[in-house]
mmCIF file of C-alpha atoms in Angstrom:
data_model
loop_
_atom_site.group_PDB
_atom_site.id
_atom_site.type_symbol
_atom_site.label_atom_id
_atom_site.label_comp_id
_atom_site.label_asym_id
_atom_site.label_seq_id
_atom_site.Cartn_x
_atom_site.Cartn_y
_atom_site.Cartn_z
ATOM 1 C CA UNK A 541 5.219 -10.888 9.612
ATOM 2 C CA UNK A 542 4.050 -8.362 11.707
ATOM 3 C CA UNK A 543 5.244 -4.735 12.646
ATOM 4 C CA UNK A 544 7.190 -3.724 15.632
ATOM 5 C CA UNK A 545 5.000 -1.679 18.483
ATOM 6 C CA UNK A 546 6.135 1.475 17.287
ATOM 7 C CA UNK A 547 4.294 1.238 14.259
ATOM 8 C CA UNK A 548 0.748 0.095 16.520
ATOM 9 C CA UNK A 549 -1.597 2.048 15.030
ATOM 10 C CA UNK A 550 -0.831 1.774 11.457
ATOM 11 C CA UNK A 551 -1.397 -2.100 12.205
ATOM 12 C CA UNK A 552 -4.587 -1.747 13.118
ATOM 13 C CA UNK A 553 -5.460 0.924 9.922
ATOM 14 C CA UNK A 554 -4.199 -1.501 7.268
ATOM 15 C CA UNK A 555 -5.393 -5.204 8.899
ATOM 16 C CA UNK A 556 -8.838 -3.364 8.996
ATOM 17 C CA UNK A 557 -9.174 -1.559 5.316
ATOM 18 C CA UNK A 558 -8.960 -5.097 3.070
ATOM 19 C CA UNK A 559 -8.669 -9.070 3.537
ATOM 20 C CA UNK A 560 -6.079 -11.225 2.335
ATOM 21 C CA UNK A 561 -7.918 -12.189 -0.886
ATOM 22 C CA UNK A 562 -8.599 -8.625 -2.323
ATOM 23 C CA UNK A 563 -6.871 -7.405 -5.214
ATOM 24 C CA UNK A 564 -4.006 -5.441 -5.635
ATOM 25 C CA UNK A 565 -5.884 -2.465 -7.153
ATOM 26 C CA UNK A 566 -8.685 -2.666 -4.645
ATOM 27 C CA UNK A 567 -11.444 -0.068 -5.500
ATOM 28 C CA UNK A 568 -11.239 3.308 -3.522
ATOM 29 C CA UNK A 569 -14.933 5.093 -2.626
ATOM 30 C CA UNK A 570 -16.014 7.886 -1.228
ATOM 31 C CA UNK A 571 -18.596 8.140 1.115
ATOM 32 C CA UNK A 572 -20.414 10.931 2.948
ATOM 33 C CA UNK A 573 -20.553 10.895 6.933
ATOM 34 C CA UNK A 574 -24.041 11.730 9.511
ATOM 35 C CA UNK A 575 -22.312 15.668 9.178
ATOM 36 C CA UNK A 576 -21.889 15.283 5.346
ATOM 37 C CA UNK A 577 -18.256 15.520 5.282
ATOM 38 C CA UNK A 578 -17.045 13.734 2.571
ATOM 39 C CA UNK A 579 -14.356 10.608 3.258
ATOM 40 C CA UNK A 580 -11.987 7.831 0.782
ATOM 41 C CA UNK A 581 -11.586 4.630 1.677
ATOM 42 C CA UNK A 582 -9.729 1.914 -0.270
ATOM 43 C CA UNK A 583 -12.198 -1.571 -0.148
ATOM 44 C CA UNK A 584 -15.775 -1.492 0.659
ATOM 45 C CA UNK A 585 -15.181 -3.148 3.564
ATOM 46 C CA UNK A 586 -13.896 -0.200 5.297
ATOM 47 C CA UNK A 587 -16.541 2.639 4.595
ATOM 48 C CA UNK A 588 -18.698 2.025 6.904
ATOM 49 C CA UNK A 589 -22.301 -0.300 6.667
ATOM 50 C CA UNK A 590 -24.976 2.541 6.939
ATOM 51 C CA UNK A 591 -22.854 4.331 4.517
ATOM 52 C CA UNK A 592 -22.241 1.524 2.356
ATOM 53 C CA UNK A 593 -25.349 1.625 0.323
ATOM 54 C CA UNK A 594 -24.706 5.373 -0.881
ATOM 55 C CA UNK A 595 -20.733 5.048 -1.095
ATOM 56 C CA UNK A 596 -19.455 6.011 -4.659
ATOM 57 C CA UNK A 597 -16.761 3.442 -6.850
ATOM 58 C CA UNK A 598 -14.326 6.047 -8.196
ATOM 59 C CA UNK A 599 -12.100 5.085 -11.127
ATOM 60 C CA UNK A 600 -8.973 3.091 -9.474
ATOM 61 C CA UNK A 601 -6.107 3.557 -10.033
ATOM 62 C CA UNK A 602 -6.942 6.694 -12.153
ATOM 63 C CA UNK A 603 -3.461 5.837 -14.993
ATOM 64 C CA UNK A 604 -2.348 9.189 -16.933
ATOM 65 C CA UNK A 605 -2.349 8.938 -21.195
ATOM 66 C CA UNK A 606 1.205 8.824 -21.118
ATOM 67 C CA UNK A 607 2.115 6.411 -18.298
ATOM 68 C CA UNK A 608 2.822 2.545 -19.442
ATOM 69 C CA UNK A 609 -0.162 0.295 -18.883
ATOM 70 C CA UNK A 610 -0.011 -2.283 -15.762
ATOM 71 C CA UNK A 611 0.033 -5.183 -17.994
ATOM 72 C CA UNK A 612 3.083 -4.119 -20.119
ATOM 73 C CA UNK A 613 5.827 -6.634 -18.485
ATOM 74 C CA UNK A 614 9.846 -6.546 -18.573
ATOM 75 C CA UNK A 615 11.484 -9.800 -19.287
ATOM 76 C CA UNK A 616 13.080 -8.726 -15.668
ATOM 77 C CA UNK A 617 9.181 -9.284 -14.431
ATOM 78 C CA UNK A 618 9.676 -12.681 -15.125
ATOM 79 C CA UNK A 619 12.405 -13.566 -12.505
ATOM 80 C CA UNK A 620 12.018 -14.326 -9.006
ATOM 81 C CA UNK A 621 13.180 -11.651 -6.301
ATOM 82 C CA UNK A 622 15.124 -13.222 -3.354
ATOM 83 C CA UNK A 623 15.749 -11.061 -0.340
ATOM 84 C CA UNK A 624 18.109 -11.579 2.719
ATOM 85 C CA UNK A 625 16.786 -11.172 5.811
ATOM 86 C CA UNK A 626 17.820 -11.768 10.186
ATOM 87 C CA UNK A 627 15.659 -14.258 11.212
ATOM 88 C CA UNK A 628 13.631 -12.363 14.173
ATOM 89 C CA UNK A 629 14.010 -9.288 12.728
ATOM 90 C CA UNK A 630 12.324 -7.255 10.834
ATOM 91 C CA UNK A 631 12.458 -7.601 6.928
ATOM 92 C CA UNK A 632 13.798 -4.928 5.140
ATOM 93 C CA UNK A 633 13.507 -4.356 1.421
ATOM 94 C CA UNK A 634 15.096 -1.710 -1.045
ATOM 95 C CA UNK A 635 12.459 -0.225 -3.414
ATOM 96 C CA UNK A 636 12.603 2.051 -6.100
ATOM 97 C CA UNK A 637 9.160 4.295 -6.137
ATOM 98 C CA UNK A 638 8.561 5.393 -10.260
ATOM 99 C CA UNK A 639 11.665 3.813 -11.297
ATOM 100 C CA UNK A 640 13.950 6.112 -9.655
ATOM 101 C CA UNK A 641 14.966 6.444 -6.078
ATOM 102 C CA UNK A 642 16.533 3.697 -3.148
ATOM 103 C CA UNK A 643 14.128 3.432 -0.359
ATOM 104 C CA UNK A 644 13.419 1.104 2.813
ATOM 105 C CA UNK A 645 10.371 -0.662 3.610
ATOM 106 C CA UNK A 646 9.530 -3.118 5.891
ATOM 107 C CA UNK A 647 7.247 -6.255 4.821
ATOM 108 C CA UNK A 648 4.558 -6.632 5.983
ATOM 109 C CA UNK A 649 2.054 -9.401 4.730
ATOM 110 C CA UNK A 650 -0.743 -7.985 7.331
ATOM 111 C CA UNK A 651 -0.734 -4.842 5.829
ATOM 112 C CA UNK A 652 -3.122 -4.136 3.456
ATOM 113 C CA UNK A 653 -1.551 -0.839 1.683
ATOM 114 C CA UNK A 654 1.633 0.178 1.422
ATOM 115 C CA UNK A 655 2.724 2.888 3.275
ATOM 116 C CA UNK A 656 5.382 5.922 2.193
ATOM 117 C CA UNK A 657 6.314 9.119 4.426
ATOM 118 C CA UNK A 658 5.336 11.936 3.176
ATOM 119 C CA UNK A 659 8.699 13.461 3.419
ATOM 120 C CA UNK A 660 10.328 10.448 1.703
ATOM 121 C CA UNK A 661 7.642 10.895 -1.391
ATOM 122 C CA UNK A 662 8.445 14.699 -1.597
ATOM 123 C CA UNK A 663 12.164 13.959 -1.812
ATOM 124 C CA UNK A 664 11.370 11.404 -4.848
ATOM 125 C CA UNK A 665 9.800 14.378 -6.562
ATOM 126 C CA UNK A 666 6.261 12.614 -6.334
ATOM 127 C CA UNK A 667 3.663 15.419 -5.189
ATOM 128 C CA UNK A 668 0.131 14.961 -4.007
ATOM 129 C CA UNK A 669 -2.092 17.143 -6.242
ATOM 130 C CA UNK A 670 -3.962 14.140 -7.518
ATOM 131 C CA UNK A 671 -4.323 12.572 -4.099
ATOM 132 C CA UNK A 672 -7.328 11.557 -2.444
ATOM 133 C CA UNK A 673 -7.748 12.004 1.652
ATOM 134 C CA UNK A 674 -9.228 9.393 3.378
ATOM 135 C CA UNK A 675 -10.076 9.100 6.473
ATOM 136 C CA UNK A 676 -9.530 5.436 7.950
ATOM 137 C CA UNK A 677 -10.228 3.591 11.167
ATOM 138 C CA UNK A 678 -8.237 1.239 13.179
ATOM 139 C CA UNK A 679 -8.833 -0.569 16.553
ATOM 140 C CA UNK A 680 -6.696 2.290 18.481
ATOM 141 C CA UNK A 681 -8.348 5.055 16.367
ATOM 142 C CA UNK A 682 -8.643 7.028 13.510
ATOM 143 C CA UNK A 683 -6.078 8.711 10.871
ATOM 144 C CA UNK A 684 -6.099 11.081 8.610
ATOM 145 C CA UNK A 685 -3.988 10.096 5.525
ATOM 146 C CA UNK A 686 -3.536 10.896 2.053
ATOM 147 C CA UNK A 687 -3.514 8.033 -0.709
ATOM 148 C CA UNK A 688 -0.824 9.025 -3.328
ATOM 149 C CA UNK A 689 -0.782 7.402 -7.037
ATOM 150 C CA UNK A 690 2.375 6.230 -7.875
ATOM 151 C CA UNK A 691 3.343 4.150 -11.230
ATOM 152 C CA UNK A 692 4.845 1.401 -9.690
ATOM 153 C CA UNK A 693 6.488 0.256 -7.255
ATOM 154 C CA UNK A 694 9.818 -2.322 -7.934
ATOM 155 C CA UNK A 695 11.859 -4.732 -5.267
ATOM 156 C CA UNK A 696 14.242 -6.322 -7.170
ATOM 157 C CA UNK A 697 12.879 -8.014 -10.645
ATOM 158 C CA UNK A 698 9.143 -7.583 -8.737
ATOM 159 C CA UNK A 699 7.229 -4.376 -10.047
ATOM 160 C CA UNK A 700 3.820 -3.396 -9.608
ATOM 161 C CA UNK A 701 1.853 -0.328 -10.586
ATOM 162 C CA UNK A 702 -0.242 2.156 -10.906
ATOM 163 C CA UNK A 703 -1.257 1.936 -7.455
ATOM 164 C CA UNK A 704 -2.108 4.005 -4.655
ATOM 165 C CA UNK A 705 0.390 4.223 -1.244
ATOM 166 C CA UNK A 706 -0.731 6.221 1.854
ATOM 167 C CA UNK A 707 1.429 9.221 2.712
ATOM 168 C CA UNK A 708 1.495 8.884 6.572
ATOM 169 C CA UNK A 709 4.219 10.412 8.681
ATOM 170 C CA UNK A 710 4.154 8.216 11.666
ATOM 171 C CA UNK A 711 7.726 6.914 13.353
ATOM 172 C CA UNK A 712 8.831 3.964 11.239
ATOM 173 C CA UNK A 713 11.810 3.810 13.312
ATOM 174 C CA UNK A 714 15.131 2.936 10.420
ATOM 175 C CA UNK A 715 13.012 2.706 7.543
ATOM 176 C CA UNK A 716 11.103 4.936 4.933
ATOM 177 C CA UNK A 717 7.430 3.045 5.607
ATOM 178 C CA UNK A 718 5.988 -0.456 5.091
ATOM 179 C CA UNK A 719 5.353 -2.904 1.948
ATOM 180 C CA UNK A 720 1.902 -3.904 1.980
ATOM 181 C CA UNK A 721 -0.626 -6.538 0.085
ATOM 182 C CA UNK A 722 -1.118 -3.453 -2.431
ATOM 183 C CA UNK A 723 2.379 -4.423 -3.992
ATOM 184 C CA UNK A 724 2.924 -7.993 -2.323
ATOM 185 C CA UNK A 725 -0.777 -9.814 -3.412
ATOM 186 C CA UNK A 726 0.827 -9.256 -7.402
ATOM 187 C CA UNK A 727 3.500 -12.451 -6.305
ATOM 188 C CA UNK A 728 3.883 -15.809 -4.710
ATOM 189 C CA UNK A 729 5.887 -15.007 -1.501
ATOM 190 C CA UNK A 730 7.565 -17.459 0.604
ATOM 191 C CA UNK A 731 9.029 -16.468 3.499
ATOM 192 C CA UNK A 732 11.555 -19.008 4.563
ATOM 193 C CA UNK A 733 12.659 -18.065 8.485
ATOM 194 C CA UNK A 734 15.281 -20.306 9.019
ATOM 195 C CA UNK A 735 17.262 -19.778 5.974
ATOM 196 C CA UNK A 736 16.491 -15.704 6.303
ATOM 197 C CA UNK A 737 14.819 -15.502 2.681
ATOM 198 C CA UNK A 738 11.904 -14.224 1.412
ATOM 199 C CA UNK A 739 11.514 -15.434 -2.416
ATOM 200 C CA UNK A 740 9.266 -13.199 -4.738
ATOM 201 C CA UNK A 741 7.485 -15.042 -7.125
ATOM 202 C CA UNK A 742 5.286 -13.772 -10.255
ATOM 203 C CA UNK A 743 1.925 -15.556 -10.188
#
């Protein structure tokens, strides 16, 4: 499903940073540009060629000593997530960022991150002093955004984490950001548009 016009250039910034087939925990590098200003992208793909050959793998997602390991799983994990949707409309889930918190996000299965405003992540107590800024590129141009680490990331019985989300304060209309691949590429999902249900499957 795609997003709705308002959100136009953050289309273009997350179809272009990874393909459908990347991992969830897709690497993050940084590169230095012609001026030497240093930059983060998340994928290889996005950093770009002349660069490529000099751009540095950093440790993804970096996981604190006392946060749970990503493979620890809840007998919840094992359930599929159903969620309600109009068909036509845009699909809206309820997520809980770091097990606390009720927020909205819109699916998106051609987005490659998932993306949080920044406002909405201060409000949930999560701050930015281990982010990385990264500068990304889209058809329409170029944004500035921050990549936050987060511990996971639950819709319904589905969780996910660590991972990375971008902290980008563009318009996303009723809801609190978008769901990307980040989170979404961990599941089976069917989208079923004429019964108005997207099922979340674990792999």
């Amino acid at each position: 499903m795609s997003l709705s016009k308002t959100l136009g250039l953050l289309v273009a910034l997350a179809a272009a940073l990874l393909c459908w087939g990347s991992p969830a925990w897709a690497q993050m590098y940084r590169w230095t540009d012609d001026q030497g200003a240093a930059h983060y992208s998340q994928g290889l793909d996005s950093v770009p060629e002349r660069h490529r050959s000099r751009a540095q793998l950093l440790a993804y997602p970096e996981l604190p000593a006392t946060a749970p390991t990503a493979t620890s799983v809840s007998p919840e994990a094992s359930k599929a997530t159903r969620i309600s949707f109009t068909p036509g409309k845009p699909i809206m889930v309820t997520a809980r960022v770091n097990g606390s918190g009720s927020i909205q996000l819109m699916l998106d299965t051609g987005a490659s991150v998932t993306v949080i405003n920044p406002r909405v992540l201060a409000g949930l107590g999560i701050g930015v002093q281990d982010s990385l800024r990264g500068s990304v590129k889209g058809a329409t141009g170029t944004a500035n955004v921050l990549f936050v680490p987060v511990q996971s990331i639950e819709v319904g019985a589905a969780r996910s984490g660590p991972l990375r989300v971008a902290a980008h304060d563009i318009e996303f209309g009723n809801g609190d950001g978008l769901l990307g691949r980040d989170f979404l590429d961990q599941f089976t999902v069917n989208i079923d548009s004429t019964a108005g249900v997207v099922t979340l499957s674990p792999r």
